Amino acid sequence: DGGITQSPKYLFRKEGQNVTLSCEQNLNHDAMYWYRQDPGQGLRLIYYSQIVNDFQKGDIAEGYSVSREKKESFPLTVTSAQKNPTAFYLCASSTRTGVGANVLTFGAGSRLTVL
Amino acid sequence: KNEVEQSPQNLTAQEGEFITINCSYSVGISALHWLQQHPGGGIVSLFMLSSGKKKHGRLIATINIQEKHSSLHITASHPRDSAVYICAVSGGGADGLTFGKGTHLIIQP
């Protein structure tokens, strides 16, 4: 079955460490997105990518980095520069054009806790 | 940037009750989405609509483009409907959706 796989589901990090969250999709979607979810807040866009080897900053990109070397993969690195990284991170994908554009398929999420 | 407001923030109801969740937005959109997030965190898309009304099982979504308002209704609610319901809008841009904060629904047996 097609879908999005995020890993790890839970991750603990010490302050000052970089961590990378994995996102893989087999839906043949061009567009991929990373969102951050905090209690009581809506999902906020960190980075998005419309095609391989291209990505754009979202609303809260500071302290994060991404790469898009393959269509299926869009890993997110939470760097030590991110001041408050404890959050729930969601990866999503969609087609880039047509009826399915902006109909997002979500991964199950990764919960990052900084100790 | 679009502002998406949902109400109520929290809703507790008894099994069988008719549920209404509201969503309003500030700027014209190309489509509005209703999403469901279960306690484990995964999100699924329920509806995408740009006009009128859509129905799927016990769920009904309506949108009034002129008033910039949408409602999600659940008929004959059941404890398994307990979840966070999220409204999101798309403006047709490449950056995807703008999300509301969600409505936390609990259906008690």
Coordinates of C-alpha atoms in Angstrom, one line a residue:
Chain A
D1 CA 0.0 0.0 0.0
G2 CA 1.2 3.5 -0.8
G3 CA 1.9 5.9 2.0
I4 CA 4.3 8.0 4.0
T5 CA 6.7 6.5 6.5
Q6 CA 8.2 8.7 9.2
S7 CA 10.9 7.5 11.6
P8 CA 11.7 7.4 14.4
K9 CA 8.3 7.7 16.1
Y10 CA 9.8 8.9 19.3
L11 CA 13.2 10.6 19.7
F12 CA 15.0 12.0 22.7
R13 CA 17.9 14.5 22.2
K14 CA 20.2 16.3 24.5
E15 CA 20.6 20.0 24.1
G16 CA 23.2 20.9 21.5
Q17 CA 22.7 17.8 19.4
N18 CA 21.5 17.7 15.8
V19 CA 18.9 15.1 14.9
T20 CA 17.5 14.0 11.6
L21 CA 13.9 12.9 11.1
S22 CA 13.2 10.6 8.1
C23 CA 10.3 10.9 5.7
E24 CA 9.8 8.5 2.9
Q25 CA 6.9 8.2 0.5
N26 CA 5.9 5.7 -2.2
L27 CA 3.0 7.7 -3.6
N28 CA 5.0 9.2 -6.5
H29 CA 4.1 12.6 -5.2
D30 CA 6.2 15.6 -6.3
A31 CA 5.4 17.9 -3.3
M32 CA 6.5 17.2 0.2
Y33 CA 6.1 19.2 3.4
W34 CA 7.3 19.3 7.0
Y35 CA 5.1 20.7 9.7
R36 CA 5.5 21.3 13.4
Q37 CA 2.7 20.8 15.8
D38 CA 2.7 22.3 19.4
P39 CA -0.1 21.9 21.9
G40 CA -3.0 24.4 21.3
Q41 CA -1.5 25.5 18.0
G42 CA -2.2 24.8 14.4
L43 CA 0.3 23.0 12.2
R44 CA 3.0 25.4 11.1
L45 CA 5.0 24.9 7.9
I46 CA 8.8 24.4 8.3
Y47 CA 9.9 23.6 4.8
Y48 CA 8.4 22.4 1.6
S49 CA 9.7 21.0 -1.7
Q50 CA 7.9 20.9 -5.0
I51 CA 10.5 19.0 -7.0
V52 CA 13.8 17.1 -6.5
N53 CA 16.8 19.3 -5.6
D54 CA 14.6 22.3 -4.7
F55 CA 13.0 23.3 -1.5
Q56 CA 11.6 26.5 0.1
K57 CA 11.5 27.9 3.6
G58 CA 8.1 27.9 5.3
D59 CA 7.0 30.1 8.2
I60 CA 9.3 28.7 10.9
A61 CA 12.4 27.5 9.1
E62 CA 15.0 28.9 11.5
G63 CA 17.0 26.1 13.2
Y64 CA 16.0 23.5 10.6
S65 CA 17.4 22.2 7.4
V66 CA 16.2 19.8 4.7
S67 CA 17.4 18.0 1.6
R68 CA 15.5 16.6 -1.4
E69 CA 18.0 14.4 -3.3
K70 CA 15.4 11.8 -4.2
K71 CA 11.7 12.2 -5.1
E72 CA 10.7 9.7 -2.3
S73 CA 12.7 11.2 0.5
F74 CA 12.6 14.5 2.4
P75 CA 14.6 14.3 5.6
L76 CA 14.4 17.1 8.2
T77 CA 17.4 18.0 10.4
V78 CA 16.7 19.8 13.7
T79 CA 19.8 21.6 14.5
S80 CA 21.2 22.9 17.8
A81 CA 20.2 26.4 16.6
Q82 CA 16.5 25.5 17.1
K83 CA 15.8 27.1 20.5
N84 CA 12.7 25.1 21.3
P85 CA 12.7 21.8 19.4
T86 CA 10.5 19.7 21.6
A87 CA 7.4 19.2 19.4
F88 CA 5.5 16.8 17.2
Y89 CA 6.7 16.8 13.6
L90 CA 4.6 15.7 10.7
C91 CA 5.6 15.0 7.1
A92 CA 3.1 15.2 4.3
S93 CA 3.0 14.9 0.5
S94 CA 0.7 15.7 -2.4
T95 CA 0.6 15.9 -6.1
R96 CA 1.8 19.2 -7.5
T97 CA -1.0 19.8 -10.0
G98 CA -4.5 18.7 -10.7
V99 CA -7.3 17.7 -8.5
G100 CA -5.0 16.2 -5.9
A101 CA -2.9 19.3 -5.4
N102 CA -3.0 20.3 -1.7
V103 CA -4.8 17.1 -0.7
L104 CA -2.2 16.1 1.7
T105 CA -1.3 12.6 2.8
F106 CA 0.3 12.6 6.2
G107 CA 2.9 10.4 7.9
A108 CA 2.2 9.2 11.4
G109 CA 4.5 11.8 12.9
S110 CA 7.7 11.9 15.0
R111 CA 7.7 13.2 18.6
L112 CA 11.0 14.9 19.5
T113 CA 11.8 15.6 23.1
V114 CA 14.8 17.6 24.2
L115 CA 16.2 16.6 27.6
Chain B
K1 CA -1.8 35.4 5.1
N2 CA -5.1 33.6 5.8
E3 CA -6.3 33.4 9.3
V4 CA -8.3 30.3 10.1
E5 CA -10.4 30.2 13.2
Q6 CA -12.2 27.2 14.6
S7 CA -14.9 26.9 17.2
P8 CA -15.4 25.4 19.7
Q9 CA -11.8 24.6 20.8
N10 CA -13.1 21.7 23.0
L11 CA -16.4 19.8 22.8
T12 CA -17.7 17.0 24.9
A13 CA -21.0 15.4 24.0
Q14 CA -23.0 12.2 24.6
E15 CA -23.2 9.4 22.2
G16 CA -25.9 9.9 19.6
E17 CA -25.8 13.7 19.7
F18 CA -25.5 15.8 16.5
I19 CA -22.2 17.6 16.4
T20 CA -21.3 20.8 14.7
I21 CA -17.8 22.3 14.4
N22 CA -17.3 25.6 12.7
C23 CA -14.4 27.2 10.7
S24 CA -14.0 30.7 9.4
Y25 CA -11.2 32.2 7.3
S26 CA -10.2 35.7 6.4
V27 CA -9.1 35.6 2.7
G28 CA -10.5 33.9 -0.4
I29 CA -9.4 30.4 -1.0
S30 CA -9.3 27.7 -3.7
A31 CA -10.4 24.9 -1.3
L32 CA -11.1 24.1 2.3
H33 CA -10.1 20.9 4.0
W34 CA -11.4 19.0 7.0
L35 CA -8.9 16.7 8.6
Q36 CA -9.1 14.2 11.5
Q37 CA -6.3 13.6 14.0
H38 CA -6.5 10.6 16.4
P39 CA -4.7 10.4 19.7
G40 CA -1.7 8.6 18.2
G41 CA -1.1 11.7 16.1
G42 CA -1.7 10.5 12.5
I43 CA -3.9 12.8 10.4
V44 CA -6.3 11.7 7.7
S45 CA -8.1 13.9 5.2
L46 CA -11.9 13.8 5.5
F47 CA -13.1 16.3 2.9
M48 CA -11.9 18.8 0.4
L49 CA -14.5 21.3 -0.8
S50 CA -14.7 24.5 -2.7
S51 CA -18.5 25.0 -2.8
G52 CA -21.7 23.5 -1.5
K53 CA -21.8 20.3 0.6
K54 CA -20.2 16.9 0.8
K55 CA -21.3 13.8 2.7
H56 CA -19.5 10.7 3.7
G57 CA -21.2 8.3 6.0
R58 CA -22.2 10.2 9.1
L59 CA -20.0 13.2 8.3
I60 CA -21.3 16.2 6.4
A61 CA -19.2 19.3 5.4
T62 CA -20.6 22.5 4.1
I63 CA -19.0 25.7 2.9
N64 CA -20.4 29.2 2.3
I65 CA -17.8 31.0 0.1
Q66 CA -19.5 34.4 0.4
E67 CA -19.4 34.3 4.2
K68 CA -16.0 32.5 4.3
H69 CA -17.4 29.9 6.6
S70 CA -17.5 26.1 6.8
S71 CA -19.1 23.6 9.1
L72 CA -18.4 20.0 9.8
H73 CA -21.4 18.0 11.1
I74 CA -21.4 14.5 12.7
T75 CA -24.7 12.8 12.9
A76 CA -25.4 10.0 15.5
S77 CA -22.0 10.6 17.1
H78 CA -20.1 7.6 18.5
P79 CA -17.2 7.4 20.9
R80 CA -14.9 6.3 18.0
D81 CA -15.5 9.8 16.6
S82 CA -13.4 11.2 19.4
A83 CA -10.5 13.0 17.8
V84 CA -9.2 16.4 17.0
Y85 CA -10.8 17.9 13.9
I86 CA -8.8 20.4 11.9
C87 CA -9.9 22.9 9.3
A88 CA -7.3 24.0 6.7
V89 CA -7.5 26.2 3.7
S90 CA -5.5 26.3 0.5
G91 CA -5.0 29.4 -1.6
G92 CA -3.6 27.6 -4.6
G93 CA 0.0 28.4 -3.8
A94 CA 2.9 26.0 -3.6
D95 CA 3.2 26.2 0.2
G96 CA 0.2 24.0 0.9
L97 CA -2.3 24.6 3.6
T98 CA -3.0 27.1 6.4
F99 CA -4.4 25.3 9.4
G100 CA -6.7 26.1 12.2
K101 CA -5.9 25.1 15.8
G102 CA -8.3 22.2 15.8
T103 CA -11.4 21.2 17.8
H104 CA -10.9 18.5 20.4
L105 CA -14.0 16.3 20.4
I106 CA -14.9 13.8 23.0
I107 CA -17.9 11.6 22.7
Q108 CA -18.9 9.9 25.9
P109 CA -20.8 6.6 25.9

